[in-house]
Tab-separated table of C-alpha atoms in Angstrom:
chain	number	residue	atom	x	y	z
A	226	MET	CA	-21.328	87.819	-76.985
A	227	SER	CA	-19.664	89.376	-73.920
A	228	ASP	CA	-16.783	86.936	-73.730
A	229	HIS	CA	-18.901	83.917	-75.236
A	230	ILE	CA	-17.258	82.107	-78.081
A	231	SER	CA	-14.225	84.509	-77.983
A	232	GLY	CA	-12.273	83.002	-80.715
A	233	PRO	CA	-11.738	79.880	-82.808
A	234	ARG	CA	-10.488	77.893	-79.784
A	235	ALA	CA	-13.388	78.727	-77.703
A	236	LEU	CA	-15.569	77.546	-80.340
A	237	ALA	CA	-13.792	74.213	-80.620
A	238	ASN	CA	-13.274	73.711	-76.943
A	239	PRO	CA	-16.254	75.418	-75.176
A	240	ILE	CA	-15.672	73.876	-71.915
A	241	ALA	CA	-12.803	76.234	-71.234
A	242	ASP	CA	-14.660	79.213	-72.719
A	243	ILE	CA	-15.217	82.096	-70.070
A	244	THR	CA	-18.457	83.531	-71.136
A	245	ASP	CA	-18.552	86.375	-68.416
A	246	PHE	CA	-16.774	87.649	-65.463
A	247	TYR	CA	-18.022	89.794	-62.466
A	248	ALA	CA	-16.457	91.240	-59.464
A	249	PHE	CA	-18.313	93.363	-56.807
A	250	PRO	CA	-18.548	93.875	-53.109
A	251	SER	CA	-21.081	91.507	-51.348
A	252	PRO	CA	-24.487	93.100	-50.929
A	253	ASP	CA	-25.151	90.585	-48.360
A	254	ARG	CA	-21.883	90.292	-46.199
A	255	ALA	CA	-19.951	93.716	-45.306
A	256	GLY	CA	-16.317	93.308	-45.752
A	257	HIS	CA	-16.527	90.629	-48.652
A	258	LEU	CA	-15.754	90.673	-52.330
A	259	VAL	CA	-17.843	88.376	-54.782
A	260	LEU	CA	-15.967	86.897	-57.847
A	261	VAL	CA	-18.156	85.221	-60.587
A	262	MET	CA	-16.568	83.263	-63.500
A	263	ASN	CA	-19.249	81.703	-65.905
A	264	THR	CA	-18.075	79.070	-68.510
A	265	LEU	CA	-19.517	76.801	-71.166
A	266	PRO	CA	-22.081	78.719	-73.229
A	267	PHE	CA	-25.349	76.897	-73.785
A	268	ALA	CA	-24.513	74.558	-70.882
A	269	LYS	CA	-26.750	71.846	-70.007
A	270	ILE	CA	-28.011	70.888	-66.502
A	271	SER	CA	-26.101	67.715	-67.017
A	272	ASN	CA	-22.698	69.283	-67.756
A	273	ALA	CA	-19.897	68.824	-65.479
A	274	PHE	CA	-16.750	71.269	-64.887
A	275	SER	CA	-13.673	69.989	-66.505
A	276	ASP	CA	-11.244	67.890	-64.477
A	277	GLY	CA	-8.582	69.006	-66.934
A	278	LEU	CA	-8.687	72.769	-66.209
A	279	ILE	CA	-7.695	75.130	-63.446
A	280	TYR	CA	-10.374	77.831	-62.828
A	281	ARG	CA	-8.296	80.779	-61.602
A	282	PHE	CA	-9.057	84.265	-60.201
A	283	ARG	CA	-6.050	86.719	-59.863
A	284	LEU	CA	-6.237	89.974	-57.868
A	285	ARG	CA	-3.425	92.615	-57.766
A	286	PRO	CA	-3.367	95.880	-55.706
A	287	LEU	CA	-3.575	98.976	-58.221
A	288	THR	CA	-1.742	102.364	-57.888
A	289	SER	CA	-2.765	105.661	-59.739
A	290	THR	CA	-0.466	106.466	-62.596
A	291	ALA	CA	0.673	109.951	-63.473
A	292	ALA	CA	-1.899	112.540	-64.390
A	293	GLY	CA	-2.652	112.286	-68.056
A	294	ASP	CA	-1.436	108.757	-68.275
A	295	ALA	CA	-3.864	106.807	-70.825
A	296	ALA	CA	-3.889	103.958	-68.452
A	297	PRO	CA	-5.011	105.442	-65.164
A	298	PHE	CA	-3.959	102.370	-63.068
A	299	ALA	CA	-0.821	100.166	-62.743
A	300	ALA	CA	-0.897	96.672	-61.113
A	301	GLY	CA	1.710	95.955	-58.591
A	302	ALA	CA	3.729	92.815	-58.317
A	303	GLU	CA	1.957	91.352	-55.289
A	304	GLU	CA	-0.710	89.087	-56.279
A	305	PHE	CA	-3.532	86.987	-54.749
A	306	VAL	CA	-4.580	83.662	-56.629
A	307	PHE	CA	-7.670	81.615	-55.963
A	308	ASP	CA	-7.556	78.137	-57.893
A	309	CYS	CA	-10.495	76.029	-58.265
A	310	VAL	CA	-10.223	72.384	-59.625
A	311	PHE	CA	-12.588	69.454	-60.006
A	312	THR	CA	-12.643	65.771	-59.613
A	313	THR	CA	-13.885	63.628	-62.546
A	314	PRO	CA	-17.603	63.046	-62.188
A	315	THR	CA	-18.900	59.838	-60.804
A	316	SER	CA	-21.367	58.025	-62.955
A	317	PRO	CA	-21.424	60.731	-65.713
A	318	ASP	CA	-24.151	58.709	-67.612
A	319	VAL	CA	-26.301	58.889	-64.600
A	320	GLN	CA	-28.155	61.934	-63.619
A	321	PRO	CA	-27.774	63.798	-61.387
A	322	PHE	CA	-24.067	63.285	-61.455
A	323	ASP	CA	-21.693	63.750	-58.411
A	324	GLN	CA	-18.636	65.983	-58.736
A	325	GLU	CA	-16.229	67.585	-56.063
A	326	GLY	CA	-14.362	70.887	-56.356
A	327	THR	CA	-11.545	72.283	-54.288
A	328	CYS	CA	-10.684	76.177	-53.925
A	329	THR	CA	-7.013	76.868	-52.784
A	330	THR	CA	-6.618	80.348	-51.262
A	331	PRO	CA	-3.599	82.559	-51.439
A	332	SER	CA	-2.220	81.084	-48.164
A	333	GLY	CA	-2.798	77.539	-49.263
A	334	GLY	CA	-6.037	76.899	-47.439
A	335	ARG	CA	-8.221	74.392	-49.242
A	336	VAL	CA	-12.135	74.639	-49.386
A	337	SER	CA	-14.151	71.663	-50.736
A	338	PHE	CA	-17.510	71.875	-52.108
A	339	ARG	CA	-19.934	69.840	-54.252
A	340	VAL	CA	-21.067	70.908	-57.673
A	341	ASN	CA	-24.750	71.964	-57.936
A	342	ASP	CA	-24.959	72.355	-53.978
A	343	ASP	CA	-26.575	75.700	-53.556
A	344	GLY	CA	-25.110	75.990	-49.997
A	345	GLY	CA	-21.646	75.457	-51.430
A	346	GLY	CA	-18.499	74.939	-49.198
A	347	SER	CA	-16.760	77.456	-46.860
A	348	GLY	CA	-13.626	77.781	-44.838
A	349	HIS	CA	-10.538	79.863	-44.702
A	350	GLY	CA	-12.245	83.029	-45.255
A	351	VAL	CA	-13.955	81.797	-48.699
A	352	ARG	CA	-17.379	80.588	-49.603
A	353	VAL	CA	-17.472	78.627	-53.013
A	354	PHE	CA	-20.454	77.670	-55.369
A	355	ALA	CA	-20.264	75.764	-58.520
A	356	GLY	CA	-23.032	74.592	-60.730
A	357	ALA	CA	-25.292	75.251	-63.686
A	358	ARG	CA	-26.944	78.721	-63.803
A	359	TRP	CA	-29.062	80.912	-65.912
A	360	ASP	CA	-26.875	83.014	-68.023
A	361	PRO	CA	-26.951	86.657	-66.729
A	362	PHE	CA	-25.598	88.441	-69.642
A	363	ILE	CA	-27.646	91.470	-70.893
A	364	LEU	CA	-27.368	92.394	-74.662
A	365	ASP	CA	-29.093	92.179	-78.074
A	366	ALA	CA	-26.136	90.401	-79.784
A	367	PRO	CA	-27.577	90.048	-83.208
A	368	ALA	CA	-28.321	93.826	-83.334
A	369	ALA	CA	-24.547	94.451	-82.131
A	370	LEU	CA	-23.276	92.321	-84.842
A	371	LYS	CA	-25.469	93.900	-87.258
A	372	THR	CA	-24.095	97.287	-86.226
A	373	VAL	CA	-20.515	96.198	-86.929
A	374	ALA	CA	-21.533	94.625	-90.559
A	375	THR	CA	-23.395	97.598	-91.783
A	376	GLY	CA	-21.730	100.492	-90.056
A	377	GLN	CA	-25.146	101.748	-88.589
A	378	LEU	CA	-26.611	101.518	-85.165
A	379	ALA	CA	-29.045	98.638	-85.420
A	380	PHE	CA	-30.496	98.759	-81.959
A	381	THR	CA	-34.303	98.711	-81.523
A	382	ASP	CA	-36.589	99.308	-78.427
A	383	PRO	CA	-37.491	96.835	-77.207
A	384	GLY	CA	-34.443	94.630	-77.988
A	385	ALA	CA	-34.267	91.069	-77.233
A	386	ILE	CA	-31.441	88.902	-75.262
A	387	TYR	CA	-30.159	86.414	-77.816
A	388	LEU	CA	-31.388	82.855	-77.150
A	389	ASP	CA	-32.555	84.138	-73.667
A	390	GLY	CA	-32.874	81.471	-71.099
A	391	LYS	CA	-29.660	79.785	-72.112
A	392	ASN	CA	-27.512	78.375	-69.164
A	393	VAL	CA	-23.806	78.662	-68.132
A	394	LEU	CA	-21.595	76.754	-65.639
A	395	GLY	CA	-21.289	79.419	-62.692
A	396	LEU	CA	-18.383	79.357	-60.336
A	397	VAL	CA	-18.959	81.883	-57.458
A	398	LEU	CA	-16.356	82.933	-54.793
A	399	GLU	CA	-17.186	85.084	-51.857
A	400	ILE	CA	-13.823	86.138	-50.139
A	401	ASP	CA	-13.094	87.858	-47.025
A	402	CYS	CA	-11.326	91.062	-47.987
A	403	SER	CA	-8.876	90.557	-44.942
A	404	LEU	CA	-7.270	87.940	-47.328
A	405	LEU	CA	-6.094	90.789	-49.423
A	406	GLY	CA	-4.107	92.444	-46.861
A	407	ALA	CA	-4.038	96.217	-46.896
A	408	ALA	CA	-5.284	96.248	-50.693
A	409	THR	CA	-8.153	98.560	-51.196
A	410	LEU	CA	-8.239	99.177	-54.805
A	411	VAL	CA	-7.589	95.826	-56.922
A	412	GLY	CA	-7.416	94.573	-60.334
A	413	VAL	CA	-9.343	91.237	-61.038
A	414	VAL	CA	-9.162	88.789	-63.868
A	415	ALA	CA	-10.544	85.170	-64.471
A	416	GLU	CA	-8.584	82.544	-66.275
A	417	THR	CA	-8.806	79.066	-67.302
A	418	LEU	CA	-5.603	77.054	-67.711
A	419	THR	CA	-4.551	73.551	-68.459
A	420	ARG	CA	-4.104	71.466	-65.289
A	421	GLY	CA	-1.078	69.374	-64.826
A	422	THR	CA	2.762	69.958	-64.578
A	423	PHE	CA	2.672	72.443	-67.446
A	424	ASN	CA	-0.093	75.088	-67.083
A	425	VAL	CA	-0.954	76.911	-70.226
A	426	ARG	CA	-3.434	79.905	-70.031
A	427	ILE	CA	-6.466	79.272	-72.532
A	428	GLU	CA	-8.656	82.225	-71.722
A	429	HIS	CA	-8.360	85.460	-69.662
A	430	VAL	CA	-11.342	87.845	-69.007
A	431	GLY	CA	-11.207	91.213	-67.430
A	432	ARG	CA	-13.881	93.669	-68.976
A	433	PRO	CA	-16.740	92.607	-71.283
A	434	GLU	CA	-16.665	92.592	-75.023
A	435	VAL	CA	-12.783	93.419	-75.326
A	436	LYS	CA	-12.394	90.412	-77.519
A	437	ASN	CA	-15.671	90.080	-79.454
A	438	LEU	CA	-16.507	93.775	-80.228
A	439	MET	CA	-13.310	95.582	-79.779
A	440	LEU	CA	-10.762	93.054	-81.091
A	441	GLY	CA	-12.815	90.949	-83.071
A	442	PRO	CA	-13.935	92.836	-86.184
A	443	LYS	CA	-11.047	92.828	-88.693
A	444	GLN	CA	-12.370	94.936	-91.633
A	445	PHE	CA	-11.323	98.415	-90.133
A	446	ASP	CA	-7.711	97.287	-89.205
A	447	PRO	CA	-5.369	98.642	-91.768
A	448	VAL	CA	-2.404	96.705	-90.624
A	449	ASN	CA	-3.642	93.067	-89.818
A	450	GLN	CA	-6.903	92.880	-91.730
A	451	ASP	CA	-6.507	88.950	-92.239
A	452	LEU	CA	-5.352	88.209	-88.604
A	453	GLU	CA	-7.506	86.257	-86.306
A	454	ILE	CA	-6.175	87.958	-83.104
A	455	ARG	CA	-8.495	86.754	-80.146
A	456	ASP	CA	-6.754	83.313	-79.457
A	457	LEU	CA	-3.332	85.056	-79.213
A	458	TYR	CA	-4.904	87.688	-76.789
A	459	ASN	CA	-6.708	85.212	-74.728
A	460	MET	CA	-3.327	83.436	-73.922
A	461	GLU	CA	-1.842	86.742	-72.642
A	462	ASP	CA	-1.336	87.730	-69.175
A	463	ALA	CA	-3.768	90.513	-68.399
A	464	PHE	CA	-1.336	92.002	-66.078
A	465	HIS	CA	1.717	92.009	-68.076
A	466	LEU	CA	1.212	91.786	-72.118
A	467	ALA	CA	3.993	90.106	-73.941
A	468	HIS	CA	5.780	92.370	-76.224
A	469	GLY	CA	5.407	90.072	-79.376
A	470	TYR	CA	1.920	91.028	-80.282
A	471	GLU	CA	1.279	94.561	-78.552
A	472	GLY	CA	1.472	96.320	-81.964
A	473	ALA	CA	-1.049	94.216	-83.396
A	474	TYR	CA	-3.397	94.644	-80.363
A	475	ARG	CA	-2.930	98.410	-80.550
A	476	ALA	CA	-3.579	98.589	-84.298
A	477	ARG	CA	-6.755	96.607	-84.084
A	478	LEU	CA	-8.209	98.701	-81.132
A	479	ASN	CA	-7.138	102.120	-82.518
A	480	ALA	CA	-9.069	101.054	-85.668
A	481	ASN	CA	-12.116	99.442	-84.048
A	482	LEU	CA	-12.617	102.074	-81.388
A	483	ALA	CA	-12.627	104.801	-84.031
A	484	PHE	CA	-15.277	102.755	-85.766
A	485	TRP	CA	-17.466	102.800	-82.679
A	486	ASP	CA	-16.699	106.596	-82.242
A	487	SER	CA	-17.887	107.224	-85.802
A	488	LEU	CA	-21.369	105.665	-85.339
A	489	ASP	CA	-23.121	108.811	-84.314
A	490	GLY	CA	-21.603	111.028	-87.098
A	491	LYS	CA	-19.281	112.838	-84.913
A	492	THR	CA	-15.674	112.347	-83.119
A	493	ASP	CA	-15.852	112.289	-79.461
A	494	TRP	CA	-12.308	110.769	-78.995
A	495	PRO	CA	-9.972	112.665	-81.216
A	496	THR	CA	-6.664	110.659	-81.813
A	497	ASN	CA	-4.348	113.582	-82.623
A	498	GLY	CA	-2.271	111.137	-84.463
A	499	ASN	CA	-1.411	109.305	-81.273
A	500	GLY	CA	-3.929	106.350	-81.492
A	501	HIS	CA	-7.087	106.236	-79.701
A	502	PRO	CA	-7.327	107.691	-76.375
A	503	LEU	CA	-9.058	104.532	-75.013
A	504	THR	CA	-6.580	101.835	-76.386
A	505	GLU	CA	-4.323	101.767	-73.239
A	506	LEU	CA	-7.042	101.661	-70.861
A	507	VAL	CA	-8.856	98.809	-72.723
A	508	LEU	CA	-5.363	96.786	-72.778
A	509	ALA	CA	-5.262	97.247	-69.043
A	510	ASP	CA	-7.812	94.553	-69.092
A	511	PHE	CA	-8.756	93.943	-65.614
A	512	LEU	CA	-11.928	95.058	-63.606
A	513	VAL	CA	-11.155	97.602	-61.092
A	514	VAL	CA	-12.779	97.293	-57.728
A	515	ASP	CA	-12.602	99.404	-54.651
A	516	VAL	CA	-13.247	97.027	-51.774
A	517	THR	CA	-13.936	99.880	-49.187
A	518	LYS	CA	-17.033	101.004	-51.245
A	519	PRO	CA	-20.420	99.563	-50.755
A	520	TYR	CA	-22.162	97.345	-53.263
A	521	GLN	CA	-23.968	99.306	-56.003
A	522	GLU	CA	-26.178	97.449	-58.410
A	523	GLN	CA	-26.267	99.986	-61.246
A	524	GLY	CA	-23.629	102.276	-62.611
A	525	SER	CA	-20.565	101.190	-61.195
A	526	PHE	CA	-19.007	99.584	-64.270
A	527	LEU	CA	-16.061	101.751	-65.543
A	528	GLU	CA	-16.861	104.678	-63.025
A	529	ILE	CA	-13.418	104.363	-61.425
A	530	GLU	CA	-11.485	104.169	-64.587
A	531	LEU	CA	-13.460	107.165	-66.221
A	532	SER	CA	-13.328	109.247	-63.116
A	533	ALA	CA	-9.580	108.787	-63.124
A	534	ARG	CA	-9.306	109.769	-66.505
A	535	GLN	CA	-11.165	113.011	-65.701
A	536	GLY	CA	-9.150	113.792	-62.741
A	537	ARG	CA	-11.707	113.357	-60.175
A	538	ALA	CA	-12.145	111.046	-57.230
A	539	HIS	CA	-14.462	107.925	-58.024
A	540	GLU	CA	-17.658	107.438	-56.069
A	541	THR	CA	-18.580	103.843	-56.465
A	542	CYS	CA	-17.251	100.264	-55.964
A	543	GLY	CA	-16.596	99.774	-59.641
A	544	GLY	CA	-16.153	96.507	-60.934
A	545	ARG	CA	-19.122	94.738	-62.475
A	546	THR	CA	-22.330	93.345	-60.895
A	547	LEU	CA	-24.663	90.757	-62.285
A	548	ASN	CA	-27.645	92.978	-62.855
A	549	ASP	CA	-25.904	95.980	-64.273
A	550	ASP	CA	-26.906	96.886	-67.938
A	551	VAL	CA	-23.081	97.400	-68.541
A	552	MET	CA	-23.589	97.185	-72.384
A	553	ASP	CA	-25.374	100.586	-72.328
A	554	THR	CA	-22.225	102.150	-70.514
A	555	PHE	CA	-19.948	100.166	-73.138
A	556	PHE	CA	-21.697	101.611	-76.147
A	557	THR	CA	-22.276	105.074	-74.826
A	558	THR	CA	-18.684	105.447	-73.735
A	559	LEU	CA	-17.363	104.325	-77.120
A	560	ILE	CA	-19.806	106.101	-79.234
A	561	ASN	CA	-20.188	109.450	-77.667
A	562	ALA	CA	-17.869	109.569	-74.696
A	563	GLY	CA	-20.787	110.273	-72.471
A	564	ASN	CA	-21.396	113.624	-74.284
A	565	GLY	CA	-24.628	112.601	-75.747
A	566	PRO	CA	-27.835	110.353	-75.002
A	567	VAL	CA	-27.240	106.917	-73.477
A	568	ILE	CA	-26.905	104.291	-76.406
A	569	ARG	CA	-29.169	101.585	-75.478
A	570	ASP	CA	-29.384	98.225	-77.077
A	571	GLY	CA	-33.071	97.938	-76.064
A	572	VAL	CA	-32.464	95.427	-73.489
A	573	ASP	CA	-32.296	96.705	-69.849
A	574	GLY	CA	-32.081	93.780	-67.522
A	575	SER	CA	-32.207	89.947	-67.404
A	576	SER	CA	-35.555	87.992	-67.568
A	577	ARG	CA	-34.460	86.280	-64.402
A	578	PRO	CA	-32.383	88.631	-62.286
A	579	ALA	CA	-29.646	87.573	-60.092
A	580	SER	CA	-30.188	87.841	-56.197
A	581	ARG	CA	-28.551	89.628	-53.561
A	582	SER	CA	-27.466	86.610	-51.515
A	583	PHE	CA	-25.167	83.703	-52.060
A	584	PRO	CA	-24.843	82.009	-54.541
A	585	TYR	CA	-26.126	85.205	-56.496
A	586	LEU	CA	-26.690	83.494	-59.799
A	587	SER	CA	-30.160	82.493	-60.657
A	588	ALA	CA	-31.231	78.913	-60.734
A	589	PRO	CA	-30.575	77.137	-64.205
A	590	ASN	CA	-33.261	76.899	-66.858
A	591	GLN	CA	-34.488	73.332	-66.847
A	592	ASN	CA	-35.371	73.617	-70.451
A	593	PRO	CA	-32.829	75.873	-72.204
A	594	PRO	CA	-32.986	76.861	-75.817
A	595	GLU	CA	-31.061	74.815	-78.215
A	596	PRO	CA	-27.676	76.375	-79.243
A	597	PRO	CA	-27.197	77.497	-82.915
A	598	GLU	CA	-25.776	74.884	-85.512
A	599	HIS	CA	-22.206	76.128	-85.266
A	600	HIS	CA	-21.966	75.113	-81.671
């Protein structure tokens, strides 16, 4: 879940599947921003990064929209792009394999690094790590899916992380915030694209569970109940949705967000005939980070966006940290708008939490669980 297997194409080509995305001020180095893109669900230690992909991070300065606007922030035209690419691994049948990576900064600086080297590579204001890592995502996924299927909250206490101990391929950038110019509030997304003369976006990820729990369920959608919409959405530019499918995305989100709101038997997000109040915020699908605020391990996810909706100043760095149980925030926001008890899935943390120093992600599981049959 989160963004694991976020559509038929991700199931068919998991090497390009972004499982999760995180962005937060470095707890270890003041004035630095950490970006983490995890790919390839159920990765093995022997898996290399694709030499046919571009792994891209995009950042844009944000400005506040007019009071009462459903989407509280607008992205500017200025953009900072960090692209990572990889060589074909040498001796792929011999372990451990050798693979080199290169990260290109917005100014054209190039930083080289070796895959699975904990020290990574550094230069031009950037430090980079890439390699197999323990999957940090925190969710009782079967209980979430049962909730959607039955229309009843199915979480238990305690819950369990689905196939806990699985690995991913982690890509970590720690960037000097001076590379972002005068930007202080930024929107951040992660993408995978085809590499070559013609680049095609395969996936983009901003916030968790937009695709699997908010766009994925079809049964509540009165307009496009037979449409698998996630692959279409994955190809979109998160900062500028194409007009062709906006109506389909809004119809699906209006229906599914209303479903989540109904689970406690009351309406905390009245639509007043104008669509769900959160739909436009969800479609502005990027993490919002204040790079001037210090790292906060818990409670920063969605804090900036929800504060803006409520007309008050935000207090945290926003974004998403590796150890924050953001799914409890997700469920509580959608189900009771924060007007009731915290909606917990019964899982409060990873069994192997991330660290506060580079490369942040925990070492991989040497004996990860086998993936389910459909993988």
